[in-house]
Amino acid sequence: MKQPTLRTARLTLRPLVAEDAPAVQRLVSSIEIARNTLMIPHPYPDGAAAEWIAQSAKAVEEGSALTFAIDDGELSGAIGLMLRDGIGEFGYWIGVEKWGRGYATEALAEILRYGFEELDLMRIFACHFTRNPASGRAMQKNGMTYEGTLRRHVKKWDEYVDLAYYGLLREEWISRRSAETA
């Protein structure tokens, strides 16, 4: 699989490159990022960004995932789409200094478009910690349906946290797009 570069009104979603490691390291070292994401530890270990970028490139080669840098002139976050059996699961993070600008909503809209139009996915879903409702709002703004909450489903540090799930089916996305262009 070859990873494309995608563009929105304000953002470029591009493959991560090794040169992004220092910016990734700096951005995800924020405790606010780690607190609101499942897989990012705190403190973020030295060298972990370079390792994650290399693993992301390998996943693209294997066809199991795509990870995009969210770039507004500089690296501002990342969004990934894990792929399995015609279904995509996305996850993302935005650097704290870029919160509140709608970048997650905008990047997600393009990932949904790409997943349904270019990858021909049947379903795309994601979850977020319920203590991070802004993530859910980005999904809702993109027409995703709340599917339920798994209570105390994962342990993050010393706390069991709830995960709220959202999903969108291909036919729902097509219907919504048709209504927007009518």
mmCIF file of N, CA, C and O in Angstrom, residues 107-174:
data_model
loop_
_atom_site.group_PDB
_atom_site.id
_atom_site.type_symbol
_atom_site.label_atom_id
_atom_site.label_comp_id
_atom_site.label_asym_id
_atom_site.label_seq_id
_atom_site.Cartn_x
_atom_site.Cartn_y
_atom_site.Cartn_z
ATOM 1 N N ALA A 107 -9.604 17.112 10.025
ATOM 2 C CA ALA A 107 -8.800 15.948 9.629
ATOM 3 C C ALA A 107 -9.671 14.697 9.558
ATOM 4 O O ALA A 107 -9.544 13.895 8.624
ATOM 5 N N LEU A 108 -10.554 14.542 10.522
ATOM 6 C CA LEU A 108 -11.430 13.373 10.537
ATOM 7 C C LEU A 108 -12.343 13.357 9.320
ATOM 8 O O LEU A 108 -12.564 12.303 8.717
ATOM 9 N N ALA A 109 -12.879 14.505 8.919
ATOM 10 C CA ALA A 109 -13.739 14.561 7.731
ATOM 11 C C ALA A 109 -13.001 14.021 6.513
ATOM 12 O O ALA A 109 -13.566 13.266 5.708
ATOM 13 N N GLU A 110 -11.727 14.383 6.372
ATOM 14 C CA GLU A 110 -10.961 13.912 5.220
ATOM 15 C C GLU A 110 -10.629 12.431 5.334
ATOM 16 O O GLU A 110 -10.630 11.710 4.330
ATOM 17 N N ILE A 111 -10.359 11.947 6.538
ATOM 18 C CA ILE A 111 -10.092 10.516 6.727
ATOM 19 C C ILE A 111 -11.343 9.696 6.404
ATOM 20 O O ILE A 111 -11.257 8.642 5.774
ATOM 21 N N LEU A 112 -12.509 10.183 6.809
ATOM 22 C CA LEU A 112 -13.758 9.487 6.475
ATOM 23 C C LEU A 112 -13.950 9.464 4.956
ATOM 24 O O LEU A 112 -14.276 8.422 4.370
ATOM 25 N N ARG A 113 -13.752 10.600 4.309
ATOM 26 C CA ARG A 113 -13.885 10.649 2.849
ATOM 27 C C ARG A 113 -12.934 9.656 2.191
ATOM 28 O O ARG A 113 -13.329 8.855 1.346
ATOM 29 N N TYR A 114 -11.686 9.705 2.592
ATOM 30 C CA TYR A 114 -10.687 8.818 2.003
ATOM 31 C C TYR A 114 -11.033 7.345 2.271
ATOM 32 O O TYR A 114 -10.955 6.509 1.369
ATOM 33 N N GLY A 115 -11.417 7.035 3.491
ATOM 34 C CA GLY A 115 -11.738 5.656 3.837
ATOM 35 C C GLY A 115 -12.906 5.097 3.039
ATOM 36 O O GLY A 115 -12.861 3.955 2.563
ATOM 37 N N PHE A 116 -13.949 5.889 2.871
ATOM 38 C CA PHE A 116 -15.116 5.406 2.142
ATOM 39 C C PHE A 116 -14.949 5.503 0.629
ATOM 40 O O PHE A 116 -15.311 4.575 -0.088
ATOM 41 N N GLU A 117 -14.382 6.598 0.129
ATOM 42 C CA GLU A 117 -14.272 6.781 -1.316
ATOM 43 C C GLU A 117 -13.085 6.064 -1.944
ATOM 44 O O GLU A 117 -13.202 5.501 -3.025
ATOM 45 N N GLU A 118 -11.950 6.110 -1.278
ATOM 46 C CA GLU A 118 -10.735 5.558 -1.873
ATOM 47 C C GLU A 118 -10.436 4.128 -1.421
ATOM 48 O O GLU A 118 -9.945 3.321 -2.201
ATOM 49 N N LEU A 119 -10.708 3.832 -0.166
ATOM 50 C CA LEU A 119 -10.417 2.492 0.350
ATOM 51 C C LEU A 119 -11.641 1.578 0.312
ATOM 52 O O LEU A 119 -11.522 0.394 0.597
ATOM 53 N N ASP A 120 -12.799 2.146 0.004
ATOM 54 C CA ASP A 120 -14.043 1.389 -0.104
ATOM 55 C C ASP A 120 -14.375 0.627 1.188
ATOM 56 O O ASP A 120 -14.833 -0.514 1.153
ATOM 57 N N LEU A 121 -14.141 1.285 2.328
ATOM 58 C CA LEU A 121 -14.432 0.652 3.612
ATOM 59 C C LEU A 121 -15.939 0.556 3.829
ATOM 60 O O LEU A 121 -16.710 1.381 3.338
ATOM 61 N N MET A 122 -16.348 -0.436 4.575
ATOM 62 C CA MET A 122 -17.755 -0.638 4.911
ATOM 63 C C MET A 122 -18.148 0.146 6.164
ATOM 64 O O MET A 122 -19.277 0.614 6.297
ATOM 65 N N ARG A 123 -17.205 0.280 7.090
ATOM 66 C CA ARG A 123 -17.487 0.913 8.374
ATOM 67 C C ARG A 123 -16.210 1.561 8.887
ATOM 68 O O ARG A 123 -15.114 1.031 8.708
ATOM 69 N N ILE A 124 -16.371 2.707 9.550
ATOM 70 C CA ILE A 124 -15.257 3.356 10.235
ATOM 71 C C ILE A 124 -15.747 3.705 11.631
ATOM 72 O O ILE A 124 -16.858 4.214 11.794
ATOM 73 N N PHE A 125 -14.933 3.405 12.635
ATOM 74 C CA PHE A 125 -15.328 3.660 14.016
ATOM 75 C C PHE A 125 -14.156 4.156 14.833
ATOM 76 O O PHE A 125 -13.005 4.115 14.402
ATOM 77 N N ALA A 126 -14.474 4.615 16.033
ATOM 78 C CA ALA A 126 -13.445 5.058 16.975
ATOM 79 C C ALA A 126 -14.066 5.126 18.353
ATOM 80 O O ALA A 126 -15.288 5.054 18.519
ATOM 81 N N CYS A 127 -13.205 5.274 19.335
ATOM 82 C CA CYS A 127 -13.676 5.492 20.700
ATOM 83 C C CYS A 127 -12.870 6.621 21.318
ATOM 84 O O CYS A 127 -11.819 6.994 20.809
ATOM 85 N N HIS A 128 -13.403 7.145 22.403
ATOM 86 C CA HIS A 128 -12.681 8.169 23.154
ATOM 87 C C HIS A 128 -12.989 7.996 24.631
ATOM 88 O O HIS A 128 -14.012 7.421 25.008
ATOM 89 N N PHE A 129 -12.065 8.482 25.461
ATOM 90 C CA PHE A 129 -12.326 8.498 26.897
ATOM 91 C C PHE A 129 -13.505 9.437 27.138
ATOM 92 O O PHE A 129 -13.525 10.553 26.602
ATOM 93 N N THR A 130 -14.449 9.033 27.956
ATOM 94 C CA THR A 130 -15.603 9.898 28.203
ATOM 95 C C THR A 130 -15.200 11.192 28.906
ATOM 96 O O THR A 130 -15.919 12.178 28.813
ATOM 97 N N ARG A 131 -14.056 11.198 29.558
ATOM 98 C CA ARG A 131 -13.590 12.432 30.201
ATOM 99 C C ARG A 131 -13.032 13.433 29.179
ATOM 100 O O ARG A 131 -12.626 14.525 29.551
ATOM 101 N N ASN A 132 -13.034 13.056 27.894
ATOM 102 C CA ASN A 132 -12.564 13.920 26.816
ATOM 103 C C ASN A 132 -13.707 14.129 25.809
ATOM 104 O O ASN A 132 -13.661 13.628 24.686
ATOM 105 N N PRO A 133 -14.747 14.859 26.199
ATOM 106 C CA PRO A 133 -15.915 14.993 25.326
ATOM 107 C C PRO A 133 -15.632 15.723 24.014
ATOM 108 O O PRO A 133 -16.371 15.552 23.044
ATOM 109 N N ALA A 134 -14.570 16.523 23.942
ATOM 110 C CA ALA A 134 -14.247 17.212 22.687
ATOM 111 C C ALA A 134 -13.998 16.209 21.567
ATOM 112 O O ALA A 134 -14.333 16.466 20.402
ATOM 113 N N SER A 135 -13.421 15.072 21.893
ATOM 114 C CA SER A 135 -13.197 14.037 20.886
ATOM 115 C C SER A 135 -14.528 13.540 20.331
ATOM 116 O O SER A 135 -14.667 13.354 19.121
ATOM 117 N N GLY A 136 -15.475 13.316 21.207
ATOM 118 C CA GLY A 136 -16.792 12.873 20.761
ATOM 119 C C GLY A 136 -17.475 13.917 19.892
ATOM 120 O O GLY A 136 -18.151 13.577 18.914
ATOM 121 N N ARG A 137 -17.288 15.181 20.205
ATOM 122 C CA ARG A 137 -17.905 16.244 19.397
ATOM 123 C C ARG A 137 -17.339 16.249 17.977
ATOM 124 O O ARG A 137 -18.080 16.472 17.011
ATOM 125 N N ALA A 138 -16.042 15.994 17.814
ATOM 126 C CA ALA A 138 -15.458 15.922 16.470
ATOM 127 C C ALA A 138 -16.105 14.792 15.678
ATOM 128 O O ALA A 138 -16.390 14.938 14.487
ATOM 129 N N MET A 139 -16.374 13.682 16.335
ATOM 130 C CA MET A 139 -17.023 12.557 15.658
ATOM 131 C C MET A 139 -18.469 12.889 15.318
ATOM 132 O O MET A 139 -18.931 12.621 14.201
ATOM 133 N N GLN A 140 -19.185 13.491 16.253
ATOM 134 C CA GLN A 140 -20.582 13.868 16.016
ATOM 135 C C GLN A 140 -20.691 14.865 14.864
ATOM 136 O O GLN A 140 -21.585 14.750 14.017
ATOM 137 N N LYS A 141 -19.805 15.839 14.820
ATOM 138 C CA LYS A 141 -19.838 16.847 13.751
ATOM 139 C C LYS A 141 -19.630 16.222 12.378
ATOM 140 O O LYS A 141 -20.020 16.797 11.369
ATOM 141 N N ASN A 142 -19.021 15.050 12.341
ATOM 142 C CA ASN A 142 -18.795 14.337 11.091
ATOM 143 C C ASN A 142 -19.844 13.269 10.822
ATOM 144 O O ASN A 142 -19.648 12.404 9.972
ATOM 145 N N GLY A 143 -20.955 13.339 11.553
ATOM 146 C CA GLY A 143 -22.078 12.441 11.275
ATOM 147 C C GLY A 143 -21.959 11.053 11.855
ATOM 148 O O GLY A 143 -22.749 10.174 11.516
ATOM 149 N N MET A 144 -20.998 10.836 12.730
ATOM 150 C CA MET A 144 -20.847 9.515 13.332
ATOM 151 C C MET A 144 -21.914 9.307 14.396
ATOM 152 O O MET A 144 -22.339 10.246 15.058
ATOM 153 N N THR A 145 -22.328 8.074 14.542
ATOM 154 C CA THR A 145 -23.389 7.703 15.471
ATOM 155 C C THR A 145 -22.795 7.165 16.768
ATOM 156 O O THR A 145 -21.910 6.298 16.740
ATOM 157 N N TYR A 146 -23.283 7.681 17.870
ATOM 158 C CA TYR A 146 -22.885 7.147 19.177
ATOM 159 C C TYR A 146 -23.421 5.731 19.273
ATOM 160 O O TYR A 146 -24.611 5.482 19.065
ATOM 161 N N GLU A 147 -22.559 4.776 19.585
ATOM 162 C CA GLU A 147 -22.946 3.367 19.616
ATOM 163 C C GLU A 147 -22.960 2.772 21.014
ATOM 164 O O GLU A 147 -23.427 1.666 21.200
ATOM 165 N N GLY A 148 -22.426 3.499 21.984
ATOM 166 C CA GLY A 148 -22.464 2.995 23.343
ATOM 167 C C GLY A 148 -21.183 3.276 24.092
ATOM 168 O O GLY A 148 -20.178 3.685 23.521
ATOM 169 N N THR A 149 -21.265 3.044 25.389
ATOM 170 C CA THR A 149 -20.116 3.257 26.268
ATOM 171 C C THR A 149 -19.758 1.950 26.943
ATOM 172 O O THR A 149 -20.629 1.265 27.484
ATOM 173 N N LEU A 150 -18.492 1.619 26.879
ATOM 174 C CA LEU A 150 -17.971 0.473 27.626
ATOM 175 C C LEU A 150 -17.418 1.037 28.929
ATOM 176 O O LEU A 150 -16.436 1.781 28.932
ATOM 177 N N ARG A 151 -18.096 0.706 30.004
ATOM 178 C CA ARG A 151 -17.769 1.287 31.298
ATOM 179 C C ARG A 151 -16.525 0.658 31.901
ATOM 180 O O ARG A 151 -16.376 -0.556 31.906
ATOM 181 N N ARG A 152 -15.642 1.536 32.378
ATOM 182 C CA ARG A 152 -14.375 1.118 33.001
ATOM 183 C C ARG A 152 -13.701 0.009 32.184
ATOM 184 O O ARG A 152 -13.274 -1.004 32.715
ATOM 185 N N HIS A 153 -13.604 0.275 30.909
ATOM 186 C CA HIS A 153 -13.159 -0.741 29.954
ATOM 187 C C HIS A 153 -11.646 -0.887 29.858
ATOM 188 O O HIS A 153 -11.143 -1.956 29.524
ATOM 189 N N VAL A 154 -10.914 0.190 30.098
ATOM 190 C CA VAL A 154 -9.456 0.126 30.038
ATOM 191 C C VAL A 154 -8.861 0.822 31.248
ATOM 192 O O VAL A 154 -9.489 1.692 31.853
ATOM 193 N N LYS A 155 -7.656 0.418 31.556
ATOM 194 C CA LYS A 155 -6.946 1.047 32.659
ATOM 195 C C LYS A 155 -5.913 2.000 32.087
ATOM 196 O O LYS A 155 -5.056 1.614 31.298
ATOM 197 N N LYS A 156 -6.027 3.253 32.458
ATOM 198 C CA LYS A 156 -5.042 4.268 32.091
ATOM 199 C C LYS A 156 -4.414 4.730 33.387
ATOM 200 O O LYS A 156 -5.086 5.327 34.233
ATOM 201 N N TRP A 157 -3.149 4.423 33.546
ATOM 202 C CA TRP A 157 -2.422 4.679 34.769
ATOM 203 C C TRP A 157 -3.111 3.943 35.923
ATOM 204 O O TRP A 157 -3.241 2.737 35.862
ATOM 205 N N ASP A 158 -3.575 4.613 36.928
ATOM 206 C CA ASP A 158 -4.190 3.924 38.071
ATOM 207 C C ASP A 158 -5.707 4.008 38.072
ATOM 208 O O ASP A 158 -6.334 3.824 39.104
ATOM 209 N N GLU A 159 -6.292 4.279 36.920
ATOM 210 C CA GLU A 159 -7.733 4.514 36.858
ATOM 211 C C GLU A 159 -8.348 3.698 35.720
ATOM 212 O O GLU A 159 -7.797 3.625 34.629
ATOM 213 N N TYR A 160 -9.483 3.093 35.990
ATOM 214 C CA TYR A 160 -10.254 2.458 34.934
ATOM 215 C C TYR A 160 -11.151 3.519 34.310
ATOM 216 O O TYR A 160 -11.837 4.253 35.023
ATOM 217 N N VAL A 161 -11.125 3.612 32.988
ATOM 218 C CA VAL A 161 -11.856 4.675 32.310
ATOM 219 C C VAL A 161 -12.887 4.106 31.338
ATOM 220 O O VAL A 161 -12.735 3.001 30.812
ATOM 221 N N ASP A 162 -13.934 4.901 31.127
ATOM 222 C CA ASP A 162 -14.996 4.550 30.206
ATOM 223 C C ASP A 162 -14.597 4.946 28.791
ATOM 224 O O ASP A 162 -13.979 5.992 28.581
ATOM 225 N N LEU A 163 -15.006 4.127 27.813
ATOM 226 C CA LEU A 163 -14.779 4.418 26.404
ATOM 227 C C LEU A 163 -16.118 4.578 25.706
ATOM 228 O O LEU A 163 -16.957 3.682 25.754
ATOM 229 N N ALA A 164 -16.321 5.721 25.061
ATOM 230 C CA ALA A 164 -17.520 5.959 24.255
ATOM 231 C C ALA A 164 -17.172 5.635 22.798
ATOM 232 O O ALA A 164 -16.166 6.104 22.281
ATOM 233 N N TYR A 165 -18.010 4.816 22.162
ATOM 234 C CA TYR A 165 -17.786 4.383 20.787
ATOM 235 C C TYR A 165 -18.715 5.100 19.826
ATOM 236 O O TYR A 165 -19.901 5.285 20.113
ATOM 237 N N TYR A 166 -18.156 5.467 18.672
ATOM 238 C CA TYR A 166 -18.900 6.079 17.569
ATOM 239 C C TYR A 166 -18.564 5.325 16.296
ATOM 240 O O TYR A 166 -17.445 4.837 16.135
ATOM 241 N N GLY A 167 -19.532 5.240 15.395
ATOM 242 C CA GLY A 167 -19.286 4.579 14.120
ATOM 243 C C GLY A 167 -20.064 5.224 13.000
ATOM 244 O O GLY A 167 -21.031 5.964 13.227
ATOM 245 N N LEU A 168 -19.639 4.929 11.792
ATOM 246 C CA LEU A 168 -20.309 5.406 10.597
ATOM 247 C C LEU A 168 -20.216 4.304 9.545
ATOM 248 O O LEU A 168 -19.134 3.760 9.307
ATOM 249 N N LEU A 169 -21.359 3.977 8.954
ATOM 250 C CA LEU A 169 -21.412 2.981 7.898
ATOM 251 C C LEU A 169 -21.307 3.662 6.544
ATOM 252 O O LEU A 169 -21.699 4.822 6.383
ATOM 253 N N ARG A 170 -20.800 2.927 5.587
ATOM 254 C CA ARG A 170 -20.623 3.469 4.242
ATOM 255 C C ARG A 170 -21.910 4.069 3.693
ATOM 256 O O ARG A 170 -21.917 5.182 3.176
ATOM 257 N N GLU A 171 -23.033 3.361 3.818
ATOM 258 C CA GLU A 171 -24.284 3.858 3.251
ATOM 259 C C GLU A 171 -24.766 5.122 3.960
ATOM 260 O O GLU A 171 -25.380 5.997 3.351
ATOM 261 N N GLU A 172 -24.460 5.268 5.248
ATOM 262 C CA GLU A 172 -24.805 6.495 5.972
ATOM 263 C C GLU A 172 -23.979 7.666 5.453
ATOM 264 O O GLU A 172 -24.482 8.778 5.281
ATOM 265 N N TRP A 173 -22.700 7.406 5.216
ATOM 266 C CA TRP A 173 -21.819 8.450 4.708
ATOM 267 C C TRP A 173 -22.261 8.889 3.313
ATOM 268 O O TRP A 173 -22.335 10.087 3.024
ATOM 269 N N ILE A 174 -22.584 7.925 2.451
ATOM 270 C CA ILE A 174 -23.044 8.247 1.093
ATOM 271 C C ILE A 174 -24.332 9.049 1.149
ATOM 272 O O ILE A 174 -24.484 10.057 0.448
#
